[in-house]
CSV table of C-alpha atoms in Angstrom, one decimal:
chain,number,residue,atom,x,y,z
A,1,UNK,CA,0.0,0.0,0.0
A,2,UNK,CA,2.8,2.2,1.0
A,3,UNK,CA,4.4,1.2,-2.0
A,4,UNK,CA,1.3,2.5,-4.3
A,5,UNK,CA,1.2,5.8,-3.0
A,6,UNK,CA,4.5,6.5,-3.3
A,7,UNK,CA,4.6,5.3,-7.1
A,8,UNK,CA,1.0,7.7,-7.6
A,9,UNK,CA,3.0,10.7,-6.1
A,10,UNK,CA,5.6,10.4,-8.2
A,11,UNK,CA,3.1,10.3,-11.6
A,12,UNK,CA,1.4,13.2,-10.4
A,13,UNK,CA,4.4,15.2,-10.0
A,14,UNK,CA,5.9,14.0,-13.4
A,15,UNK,CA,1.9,15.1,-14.6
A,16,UNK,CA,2.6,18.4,-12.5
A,17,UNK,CA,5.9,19.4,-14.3
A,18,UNK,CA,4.4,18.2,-18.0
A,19,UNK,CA,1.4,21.5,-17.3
A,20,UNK,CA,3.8,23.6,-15.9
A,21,UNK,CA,5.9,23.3,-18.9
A,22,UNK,CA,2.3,23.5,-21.4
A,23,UNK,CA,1.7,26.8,-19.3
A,24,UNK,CA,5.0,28.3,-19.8
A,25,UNK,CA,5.0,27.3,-23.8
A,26,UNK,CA,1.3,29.2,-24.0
A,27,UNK,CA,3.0,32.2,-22.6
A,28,UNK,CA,5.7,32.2,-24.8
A,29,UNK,CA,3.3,31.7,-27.7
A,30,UNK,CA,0.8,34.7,-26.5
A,31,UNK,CA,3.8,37.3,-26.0
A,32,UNK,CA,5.5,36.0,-29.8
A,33,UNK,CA,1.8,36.5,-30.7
A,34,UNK,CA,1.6,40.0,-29.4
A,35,UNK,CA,5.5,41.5,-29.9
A,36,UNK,CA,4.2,40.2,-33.7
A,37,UNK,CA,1.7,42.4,-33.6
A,38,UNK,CA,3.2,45.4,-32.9
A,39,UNK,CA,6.3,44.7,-35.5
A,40,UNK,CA,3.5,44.2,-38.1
A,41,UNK,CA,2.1,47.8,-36.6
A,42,UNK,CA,5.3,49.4,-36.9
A,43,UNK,CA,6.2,47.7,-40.2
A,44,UNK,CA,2.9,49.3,-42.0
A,45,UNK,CA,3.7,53.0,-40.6
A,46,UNK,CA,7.2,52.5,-42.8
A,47,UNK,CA,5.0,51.2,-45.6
A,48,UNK,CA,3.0,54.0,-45.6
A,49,UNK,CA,5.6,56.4,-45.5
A,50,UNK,CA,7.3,55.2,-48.0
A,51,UNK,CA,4.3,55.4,-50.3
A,52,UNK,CA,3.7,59.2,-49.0
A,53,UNK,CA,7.2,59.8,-51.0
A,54,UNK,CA,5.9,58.7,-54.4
A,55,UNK,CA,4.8,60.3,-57.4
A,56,UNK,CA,2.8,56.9,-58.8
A,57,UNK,CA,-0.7,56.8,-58.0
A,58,UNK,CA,-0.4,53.6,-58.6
A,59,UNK,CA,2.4,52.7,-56.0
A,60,UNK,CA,0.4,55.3,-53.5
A,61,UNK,CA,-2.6,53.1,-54.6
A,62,UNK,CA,-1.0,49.8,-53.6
A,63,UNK,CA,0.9,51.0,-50.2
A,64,UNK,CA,-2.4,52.6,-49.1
A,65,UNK,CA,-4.1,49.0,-49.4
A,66,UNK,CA,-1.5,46.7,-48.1
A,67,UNK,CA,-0.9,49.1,-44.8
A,68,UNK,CA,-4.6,49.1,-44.1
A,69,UNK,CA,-4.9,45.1,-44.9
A,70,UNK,CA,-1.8,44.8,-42.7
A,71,UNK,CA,-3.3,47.1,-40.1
A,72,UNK,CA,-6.1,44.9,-39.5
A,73,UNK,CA,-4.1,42.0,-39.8
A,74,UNK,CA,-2.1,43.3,-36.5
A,75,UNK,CA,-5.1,44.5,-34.4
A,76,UNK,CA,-6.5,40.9,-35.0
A,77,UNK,CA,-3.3,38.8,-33.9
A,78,UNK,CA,-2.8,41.2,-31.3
A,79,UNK,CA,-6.5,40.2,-29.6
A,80,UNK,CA,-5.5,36.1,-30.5
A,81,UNK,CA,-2.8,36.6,-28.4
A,82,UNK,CA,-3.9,38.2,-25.2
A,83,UNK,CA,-6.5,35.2,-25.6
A,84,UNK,CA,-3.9,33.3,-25.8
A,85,UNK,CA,-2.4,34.7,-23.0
A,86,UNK,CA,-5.6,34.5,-20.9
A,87,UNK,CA,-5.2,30.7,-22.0
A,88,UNK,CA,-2.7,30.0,-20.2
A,89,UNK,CA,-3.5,32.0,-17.5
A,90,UNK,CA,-6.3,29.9,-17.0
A,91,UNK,CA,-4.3,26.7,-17.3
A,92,UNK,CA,-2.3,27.9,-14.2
A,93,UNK,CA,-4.7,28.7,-12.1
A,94,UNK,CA,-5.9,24.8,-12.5
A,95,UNK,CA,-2.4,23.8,-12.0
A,96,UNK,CA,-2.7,26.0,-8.9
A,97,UNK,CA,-5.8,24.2,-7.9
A,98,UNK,CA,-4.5,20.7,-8.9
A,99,UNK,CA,-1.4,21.4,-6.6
A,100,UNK,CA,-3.3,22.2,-3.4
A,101,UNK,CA,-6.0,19.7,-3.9
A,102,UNK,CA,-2.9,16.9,-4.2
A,103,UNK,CA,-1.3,18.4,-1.2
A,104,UNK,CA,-4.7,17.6,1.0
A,105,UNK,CA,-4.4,14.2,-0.7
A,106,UNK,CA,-1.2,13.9,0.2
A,107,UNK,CA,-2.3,14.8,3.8
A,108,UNK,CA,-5.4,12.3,3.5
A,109,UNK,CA,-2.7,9.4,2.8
A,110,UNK,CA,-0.7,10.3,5.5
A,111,UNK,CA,-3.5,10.6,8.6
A,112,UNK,CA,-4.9,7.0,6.6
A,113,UNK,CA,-1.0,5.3,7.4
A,114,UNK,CA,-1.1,7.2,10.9
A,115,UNK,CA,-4.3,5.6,11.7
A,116,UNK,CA,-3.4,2.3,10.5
A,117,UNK,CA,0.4,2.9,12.8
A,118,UNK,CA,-2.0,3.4,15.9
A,119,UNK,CA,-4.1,0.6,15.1
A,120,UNK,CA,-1.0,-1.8,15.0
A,121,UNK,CA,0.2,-1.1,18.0
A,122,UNK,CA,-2.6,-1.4,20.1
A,123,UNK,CA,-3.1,-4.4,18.3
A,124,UNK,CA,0.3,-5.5,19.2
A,125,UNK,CA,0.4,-4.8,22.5
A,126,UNK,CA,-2.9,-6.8,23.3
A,127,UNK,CA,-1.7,-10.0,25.9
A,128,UNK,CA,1.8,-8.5,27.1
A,129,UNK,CA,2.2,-7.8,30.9
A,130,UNK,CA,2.1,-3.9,30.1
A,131,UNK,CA,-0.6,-3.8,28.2
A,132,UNK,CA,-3.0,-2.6,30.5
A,133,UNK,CA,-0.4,0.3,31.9
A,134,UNK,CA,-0.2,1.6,27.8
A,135,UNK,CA,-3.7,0.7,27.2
A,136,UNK,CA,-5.2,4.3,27.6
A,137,UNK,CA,-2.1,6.1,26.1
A,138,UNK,CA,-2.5,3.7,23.0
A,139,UNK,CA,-6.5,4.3,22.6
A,140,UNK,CA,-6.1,7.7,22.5
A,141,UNK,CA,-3.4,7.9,19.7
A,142,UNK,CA,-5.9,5.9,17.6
A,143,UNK,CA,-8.8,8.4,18.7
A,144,UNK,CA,-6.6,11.2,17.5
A,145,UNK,CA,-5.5,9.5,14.3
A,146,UNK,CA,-9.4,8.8,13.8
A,147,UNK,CA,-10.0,12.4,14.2
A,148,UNK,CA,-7.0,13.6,12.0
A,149,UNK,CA,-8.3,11.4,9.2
A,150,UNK,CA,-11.6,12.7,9.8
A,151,UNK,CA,-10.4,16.5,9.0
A,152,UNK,CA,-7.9,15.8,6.2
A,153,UNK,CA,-10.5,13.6,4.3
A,154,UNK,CA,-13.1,16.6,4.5
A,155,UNK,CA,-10.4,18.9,3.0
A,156,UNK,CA,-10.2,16.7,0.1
A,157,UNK,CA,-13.3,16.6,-0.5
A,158,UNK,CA,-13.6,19.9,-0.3
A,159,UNK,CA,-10.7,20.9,-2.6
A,160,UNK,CA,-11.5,18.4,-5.0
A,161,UNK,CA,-14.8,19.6,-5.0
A,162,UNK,CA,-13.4,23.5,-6.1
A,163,UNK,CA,-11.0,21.9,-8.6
A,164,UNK,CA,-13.5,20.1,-10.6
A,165,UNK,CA,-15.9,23.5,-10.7
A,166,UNK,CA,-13.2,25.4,-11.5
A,167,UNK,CA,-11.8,22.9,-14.3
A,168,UNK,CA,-15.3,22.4,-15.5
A,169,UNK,CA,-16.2,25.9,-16.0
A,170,UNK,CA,-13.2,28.2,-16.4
A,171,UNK,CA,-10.6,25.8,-18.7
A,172,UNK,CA,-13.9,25.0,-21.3
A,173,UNK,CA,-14.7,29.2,-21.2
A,174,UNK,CA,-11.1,29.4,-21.8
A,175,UNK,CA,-11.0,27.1,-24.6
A,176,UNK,CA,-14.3,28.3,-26.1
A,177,UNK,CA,-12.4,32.0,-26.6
A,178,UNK,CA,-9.5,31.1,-27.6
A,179,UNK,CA,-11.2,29.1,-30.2
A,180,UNK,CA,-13.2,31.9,-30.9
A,181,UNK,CA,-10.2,34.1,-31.4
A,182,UNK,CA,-8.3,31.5,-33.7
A,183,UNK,CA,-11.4,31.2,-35.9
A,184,UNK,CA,-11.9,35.0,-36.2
A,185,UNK,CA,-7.9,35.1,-37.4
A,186,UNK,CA,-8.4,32.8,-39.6
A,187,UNK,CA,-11.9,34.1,-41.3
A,188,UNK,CA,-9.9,37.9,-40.8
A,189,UNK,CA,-7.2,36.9,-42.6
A,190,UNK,CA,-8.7,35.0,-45.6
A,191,UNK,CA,-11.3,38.1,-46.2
A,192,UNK,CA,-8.6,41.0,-45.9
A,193,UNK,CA,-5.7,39.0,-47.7
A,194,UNK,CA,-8.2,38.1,-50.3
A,195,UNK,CA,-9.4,41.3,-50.9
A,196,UNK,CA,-6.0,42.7,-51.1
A,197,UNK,CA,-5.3,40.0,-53.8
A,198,UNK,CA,-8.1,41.1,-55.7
A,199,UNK,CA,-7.2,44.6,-55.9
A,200,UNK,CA,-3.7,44.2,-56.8
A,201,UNK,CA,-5.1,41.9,-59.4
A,202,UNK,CA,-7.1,45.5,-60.5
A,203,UNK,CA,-3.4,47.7,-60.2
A,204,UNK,CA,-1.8,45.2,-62.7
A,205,UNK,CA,-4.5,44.4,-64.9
A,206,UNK,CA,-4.4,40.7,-64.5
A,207,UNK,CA,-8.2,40.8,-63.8
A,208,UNK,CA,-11.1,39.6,-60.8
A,209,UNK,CA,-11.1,42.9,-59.6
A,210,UNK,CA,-13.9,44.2,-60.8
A,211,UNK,CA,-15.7,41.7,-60.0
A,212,UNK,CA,-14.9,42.5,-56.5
A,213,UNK,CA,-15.7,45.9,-57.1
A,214,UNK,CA,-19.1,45.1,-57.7
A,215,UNK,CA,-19.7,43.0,-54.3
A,216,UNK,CA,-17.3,44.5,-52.0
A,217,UNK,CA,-19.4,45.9,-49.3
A,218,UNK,CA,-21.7,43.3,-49.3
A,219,UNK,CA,-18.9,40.1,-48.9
A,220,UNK,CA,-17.4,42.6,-46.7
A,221,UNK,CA,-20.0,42.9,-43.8
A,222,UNK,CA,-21.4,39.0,-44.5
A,223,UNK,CA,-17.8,38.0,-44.0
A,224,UNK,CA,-17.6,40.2,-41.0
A,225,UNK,CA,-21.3,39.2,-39.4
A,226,UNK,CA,-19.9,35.1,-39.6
A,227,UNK,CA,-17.2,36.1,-37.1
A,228,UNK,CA,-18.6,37.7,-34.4
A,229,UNK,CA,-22.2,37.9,-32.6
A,230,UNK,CA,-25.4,39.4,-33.5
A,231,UNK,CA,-24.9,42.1,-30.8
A,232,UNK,CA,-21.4,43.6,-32.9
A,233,UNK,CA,-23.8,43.4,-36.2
A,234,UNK,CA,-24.8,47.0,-36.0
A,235,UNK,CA,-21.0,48.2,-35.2
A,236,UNK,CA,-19.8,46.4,-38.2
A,237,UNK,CA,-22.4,47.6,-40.5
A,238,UNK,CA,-20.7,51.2,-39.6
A,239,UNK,CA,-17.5,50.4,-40.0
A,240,UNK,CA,-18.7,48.5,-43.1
A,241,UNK,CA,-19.9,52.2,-44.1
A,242,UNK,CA,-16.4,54.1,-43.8
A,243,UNK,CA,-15.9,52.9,-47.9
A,244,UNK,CA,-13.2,50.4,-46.8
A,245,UNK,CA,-14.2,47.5,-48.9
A,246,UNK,CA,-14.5,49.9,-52.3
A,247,UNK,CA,-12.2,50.5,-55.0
A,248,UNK,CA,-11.1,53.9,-56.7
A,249,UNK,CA,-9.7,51.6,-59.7
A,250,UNK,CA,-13.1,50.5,-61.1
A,251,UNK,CA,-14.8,54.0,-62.2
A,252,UNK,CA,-16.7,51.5,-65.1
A,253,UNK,CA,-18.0,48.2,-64.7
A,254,UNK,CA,-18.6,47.9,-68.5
A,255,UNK,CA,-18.5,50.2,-71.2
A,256,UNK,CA,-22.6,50.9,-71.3
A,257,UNK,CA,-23.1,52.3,-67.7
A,258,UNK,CA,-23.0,56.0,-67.7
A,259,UNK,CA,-20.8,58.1,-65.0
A,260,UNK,CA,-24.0,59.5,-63.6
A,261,UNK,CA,-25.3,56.3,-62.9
A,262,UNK,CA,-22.3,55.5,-60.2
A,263,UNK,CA,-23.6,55.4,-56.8
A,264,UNK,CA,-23.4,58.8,-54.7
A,265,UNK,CA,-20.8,58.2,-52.2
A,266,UNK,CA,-21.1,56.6,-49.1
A,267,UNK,CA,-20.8,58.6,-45.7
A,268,UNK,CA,-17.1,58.2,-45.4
A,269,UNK,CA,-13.8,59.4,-44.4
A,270,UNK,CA,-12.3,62.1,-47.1
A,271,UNK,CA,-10.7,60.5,-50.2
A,272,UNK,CA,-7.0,61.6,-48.7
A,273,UNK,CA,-7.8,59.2,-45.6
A,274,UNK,CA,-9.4,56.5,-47.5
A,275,UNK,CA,-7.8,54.5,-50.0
A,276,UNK,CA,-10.5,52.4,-50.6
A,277,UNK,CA,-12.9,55.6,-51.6
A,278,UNK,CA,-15.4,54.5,-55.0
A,279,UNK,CA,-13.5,56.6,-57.2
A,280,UNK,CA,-11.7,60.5,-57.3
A,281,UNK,CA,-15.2,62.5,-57.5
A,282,UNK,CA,-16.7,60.7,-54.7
A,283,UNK,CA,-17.0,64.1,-53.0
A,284,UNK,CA,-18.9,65.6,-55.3
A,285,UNK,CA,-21.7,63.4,-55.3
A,286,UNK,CA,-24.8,64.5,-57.4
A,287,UNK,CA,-27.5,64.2,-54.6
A,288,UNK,CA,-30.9,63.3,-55.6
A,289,UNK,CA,-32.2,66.6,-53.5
A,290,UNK,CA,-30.1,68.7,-55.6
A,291,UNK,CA,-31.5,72.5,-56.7
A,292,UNK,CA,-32.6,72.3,-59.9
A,293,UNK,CA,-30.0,75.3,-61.3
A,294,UNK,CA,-27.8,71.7,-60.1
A,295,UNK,CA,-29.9,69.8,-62.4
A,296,UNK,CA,-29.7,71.6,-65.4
A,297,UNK,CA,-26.4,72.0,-65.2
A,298,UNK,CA,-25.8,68.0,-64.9
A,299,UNK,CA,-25.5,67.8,-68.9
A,300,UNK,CA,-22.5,69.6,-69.8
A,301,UNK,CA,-20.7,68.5,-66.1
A,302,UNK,CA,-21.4,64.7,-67.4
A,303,UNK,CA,-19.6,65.6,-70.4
A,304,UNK,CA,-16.7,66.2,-69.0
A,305,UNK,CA,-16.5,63.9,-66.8
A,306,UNK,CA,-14.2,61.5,-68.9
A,307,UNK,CA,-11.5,63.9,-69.4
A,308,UNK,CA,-11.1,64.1,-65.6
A,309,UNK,CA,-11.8,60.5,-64.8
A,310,UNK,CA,-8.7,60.6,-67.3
A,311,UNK,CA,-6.6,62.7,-64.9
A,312,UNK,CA,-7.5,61.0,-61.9
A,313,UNK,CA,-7.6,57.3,-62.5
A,314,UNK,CA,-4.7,55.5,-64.1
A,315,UNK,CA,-6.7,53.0,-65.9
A,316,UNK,CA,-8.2,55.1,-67.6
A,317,UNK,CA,-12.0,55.1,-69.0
A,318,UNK,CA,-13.9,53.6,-71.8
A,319,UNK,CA,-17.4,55.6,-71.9
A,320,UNK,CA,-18.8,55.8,-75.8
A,321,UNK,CA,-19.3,59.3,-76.5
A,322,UNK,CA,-22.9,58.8,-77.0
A,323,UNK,CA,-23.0,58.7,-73.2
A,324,UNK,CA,-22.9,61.8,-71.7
A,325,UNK,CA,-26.7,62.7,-72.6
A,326,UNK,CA,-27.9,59.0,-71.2
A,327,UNK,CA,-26.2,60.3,-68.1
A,328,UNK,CA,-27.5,63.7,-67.8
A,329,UNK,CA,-30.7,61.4,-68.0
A,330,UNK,CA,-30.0,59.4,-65.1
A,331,UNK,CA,-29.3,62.0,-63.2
A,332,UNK,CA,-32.4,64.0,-63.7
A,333,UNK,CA,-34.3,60.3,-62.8
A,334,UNK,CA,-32.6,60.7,-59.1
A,335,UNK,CA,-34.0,63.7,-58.4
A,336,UNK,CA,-36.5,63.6,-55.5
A,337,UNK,CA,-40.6,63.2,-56.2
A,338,UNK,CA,-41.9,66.1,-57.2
A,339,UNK,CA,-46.0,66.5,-57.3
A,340,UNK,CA,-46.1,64.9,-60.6
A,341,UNK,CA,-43.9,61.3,-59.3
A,342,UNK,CA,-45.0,60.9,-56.1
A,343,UNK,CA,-47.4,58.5,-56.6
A,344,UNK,CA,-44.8,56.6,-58.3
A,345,UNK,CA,-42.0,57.4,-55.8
A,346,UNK,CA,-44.5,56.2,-53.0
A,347,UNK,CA,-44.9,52.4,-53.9
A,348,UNK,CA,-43.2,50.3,-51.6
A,349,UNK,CA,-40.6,47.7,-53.0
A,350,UNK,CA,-39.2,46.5,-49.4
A,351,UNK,CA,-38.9,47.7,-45.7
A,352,UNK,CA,-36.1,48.1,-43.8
A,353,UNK,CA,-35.0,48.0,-40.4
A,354,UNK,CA,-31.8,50.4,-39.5
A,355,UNK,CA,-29.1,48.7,-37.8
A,356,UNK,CA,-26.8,51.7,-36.7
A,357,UNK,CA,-27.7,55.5,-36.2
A,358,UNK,CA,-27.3,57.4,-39.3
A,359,UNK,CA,-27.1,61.5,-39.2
A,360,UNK,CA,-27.5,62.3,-43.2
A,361,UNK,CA,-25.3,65.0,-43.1
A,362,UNK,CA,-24.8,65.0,-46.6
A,363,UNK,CA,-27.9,66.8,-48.9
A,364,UNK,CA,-30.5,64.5,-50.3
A,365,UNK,CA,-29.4,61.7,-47.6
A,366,UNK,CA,-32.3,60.3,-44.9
A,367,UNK,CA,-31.0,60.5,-41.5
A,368,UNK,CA,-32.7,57.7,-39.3
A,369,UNK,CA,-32.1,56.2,-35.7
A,370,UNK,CA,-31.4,52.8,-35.2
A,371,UNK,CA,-34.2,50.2,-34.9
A,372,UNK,CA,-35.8,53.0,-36.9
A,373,UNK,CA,-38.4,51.0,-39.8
A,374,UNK,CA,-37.7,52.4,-43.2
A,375,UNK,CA,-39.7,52.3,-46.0
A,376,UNK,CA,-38.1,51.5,-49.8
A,377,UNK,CA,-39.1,52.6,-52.4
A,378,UNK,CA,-36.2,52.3,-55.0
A,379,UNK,CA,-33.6,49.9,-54.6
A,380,UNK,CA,-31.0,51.7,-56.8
A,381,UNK,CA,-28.2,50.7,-57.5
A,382,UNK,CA,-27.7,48.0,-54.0
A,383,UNK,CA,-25.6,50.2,-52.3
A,384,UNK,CA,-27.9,53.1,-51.6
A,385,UNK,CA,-31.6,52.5,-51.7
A,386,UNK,CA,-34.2,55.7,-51.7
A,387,UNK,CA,-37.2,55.0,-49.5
A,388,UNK,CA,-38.8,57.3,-46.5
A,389,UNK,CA,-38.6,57.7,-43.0
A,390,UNK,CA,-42.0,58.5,-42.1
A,391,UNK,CA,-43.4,61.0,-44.0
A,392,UNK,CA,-39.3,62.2,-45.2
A,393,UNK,CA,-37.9,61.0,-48.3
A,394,UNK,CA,-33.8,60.6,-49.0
A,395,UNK,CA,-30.7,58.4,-49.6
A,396,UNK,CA,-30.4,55.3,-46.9
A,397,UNK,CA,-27.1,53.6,-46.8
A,398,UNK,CA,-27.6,50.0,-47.7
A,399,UNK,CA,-25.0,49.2,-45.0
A,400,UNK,CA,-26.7,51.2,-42.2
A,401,UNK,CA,-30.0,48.4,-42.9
A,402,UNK,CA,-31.5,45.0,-42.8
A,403,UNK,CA,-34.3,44.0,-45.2
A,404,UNK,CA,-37.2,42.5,-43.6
């Protein structure tokens, strides 16, 4: 017997010294994790300066959108490894558990071999001449052995009671967000790397970019939504709405869609700021509550729009020449109902429910709060629909919404 415990002691310290060297590894792995971070942080601020210095839009272009892919990049492994980190931290504290809980066992086995001592030599000492001179000393070493055993088996209970909770609950919550955070790295880096690919694929001409171009805010905030939960849904739809997931490189899808017909521009950060801004005039957006001096001016601006597309975009542009009066048409369509459309303007193609607080700030835009029910009545283009909030008509951010 004495023999057993002695051999289970030694496997539970060899068990002891194998955690204690898992914890140490997951701390190494959650500050590599973190000091990887902030290289990759300081690594995109040279980046970015160095494409500051050039005089190719094109190179600007590119170091704009591999120092915000790398940017995100770095925020995310920083956050897998501080859950790393809280891993491991987790792992020690059952260690620490484990360690005191053995200890009390330790203690149990101990008071069990003292009772059985006590035992013995009463037992022994049964039919010599003494025996009845030792008798009462002897009985009460075995009471006191009894009542040691007594406490020391209560304390491990009681210890291995608070080691199992703890295991149970804390270690699985552990591994549930660290799990969480590996999966989010992993979905993080296949969207932003992939869309990185796609618009150097745009910068060089090899093609797939436009095709991007076409879905990027919508792959964007679906491939966002799959890593997190619903409560972050209306944060990301925001963030979703700062233009980072458009392109300045595809002004034309295809040779028949006029310049006016390109979506006003999104509530977003200036085009100096945002690399990812639709394209060069995205801040002179033709609003659909424009004045109409605005409107009938629309013609000859359209006109001219390819000669400046020209300056601004080094892919240039291939709009037919027959296009500028099929734009000056679109744009007088996006003009708000008037008297004469607004039976037209009032039929009701969907409804909306707004996900994030949106001011309008920009003319002919439809500020709404969130959880706010929205009315469409145009679905545009995808990216902006034109509906009412209540009885007030505008622009509502496709992004800022959920259909119902």
């Amino acid at each position: 017997m004495k023999a057993f415990r002695k051999a289970k002691r030694t496997v539970t310290r060899s068990i002891h010294q194998d955690l204690h060297h898992k914890i140490e590894e997951e701390r190494d792995v959650a500050k590599v994790l973190v000091k990887s971070a902030e290289t990759l942080r300081a690594a995109t601020e040279h980046s970015r300066a160095w494409g500051d210095t050039t005089e190719s839009s094109t190179l600007l272009a590119y170091a704009q959108m591999e120092s915000q892919a790398d940017a995100q990049w770095a925020d995310a492994l920083a956050e897998y490894g501080e859950a790393r980190g809280q891993y491991a931290a987790v792992w020690a504290e059952v260690l620490e558990k484990e360690r005191a809980r053995d200890s009390a066992k330790k203690a149990l086995a101990k008071a069990e071999a003292n009772l059985e001592s006590a035992q013995s030599k009463l037992a022994k000492a049964q039919g010599k001449a003494n025996f009845e001179a030792k008798r009462s000393q002897l009985e009460e070493g075995v009471s006191l052995a009894e009542a040691d055993l007594r406490s020391a088996r209560e304390l491990a209970e009681q210890l291995t009671d608070e080691c199992e909770s703890f295991t149970s609950r804390e270690l699985i919550k552990a591994t549930r967000a660290n799990a969480a955070a590996t999966l989010a790295l992993c979905k993080l880096g296949t969207r932003v790397y992939s869309d990185l690919h796609a618009r150097c694929e745009e910068l060089d001409g090899t093609g797939g970019g436009r095709k991007y171009a076409r879905t990027a805010v919508a792959s964007a905030a679906d491939a966002a939504i799959d890593m997190f939960d619903e409560d972050n849904t209306a944060a990301l739809h925001a963030t979703t709405a700062s233009g980072a997931g458009l392109n300045p490189f595809d002004t034309e899808e295809a040779s028949t869609v006029p310049v006016a017909s390109a979506p006003p521009a999104e509530p977003a950060p200036a085009a100096d700021d945002n690399p990812f801004a639709d394209d060069p005039f995205a801040d002179e957006p033709v609003h659909a509550a424009a004045a109409p001096a605005a409107a009938a001016a629309a013609a000859p601006a359209t006109a001219a729009a390819p000669a400046a597309a020209a300056d601004g975009n080094p892919f240039g542009d291939d709009i037919p020449d027959d296009e500028p009066a099929a734009a000056a048409a679109a744009a007088a369509e996006s003009k708000p109902p008037t008297d004469d459309t607004a039976s037209d303007e009032t039929t009701v193609v969907a409804r909306a429910r707004a996900i994030a607080d949106f001011a309008g700030d920009n003319e002919g835009e439809l500020p709404f709060a969130q959880g706010d029910m929205l009315e469409i009545t145009d679905l545009m283009d995808g990216v902006w629909y034109y509906g009412r909030n209540g009885e007030v008509y505008g622009e509502i951010p496709s992004n800022f919404v959920e259909m119902i």
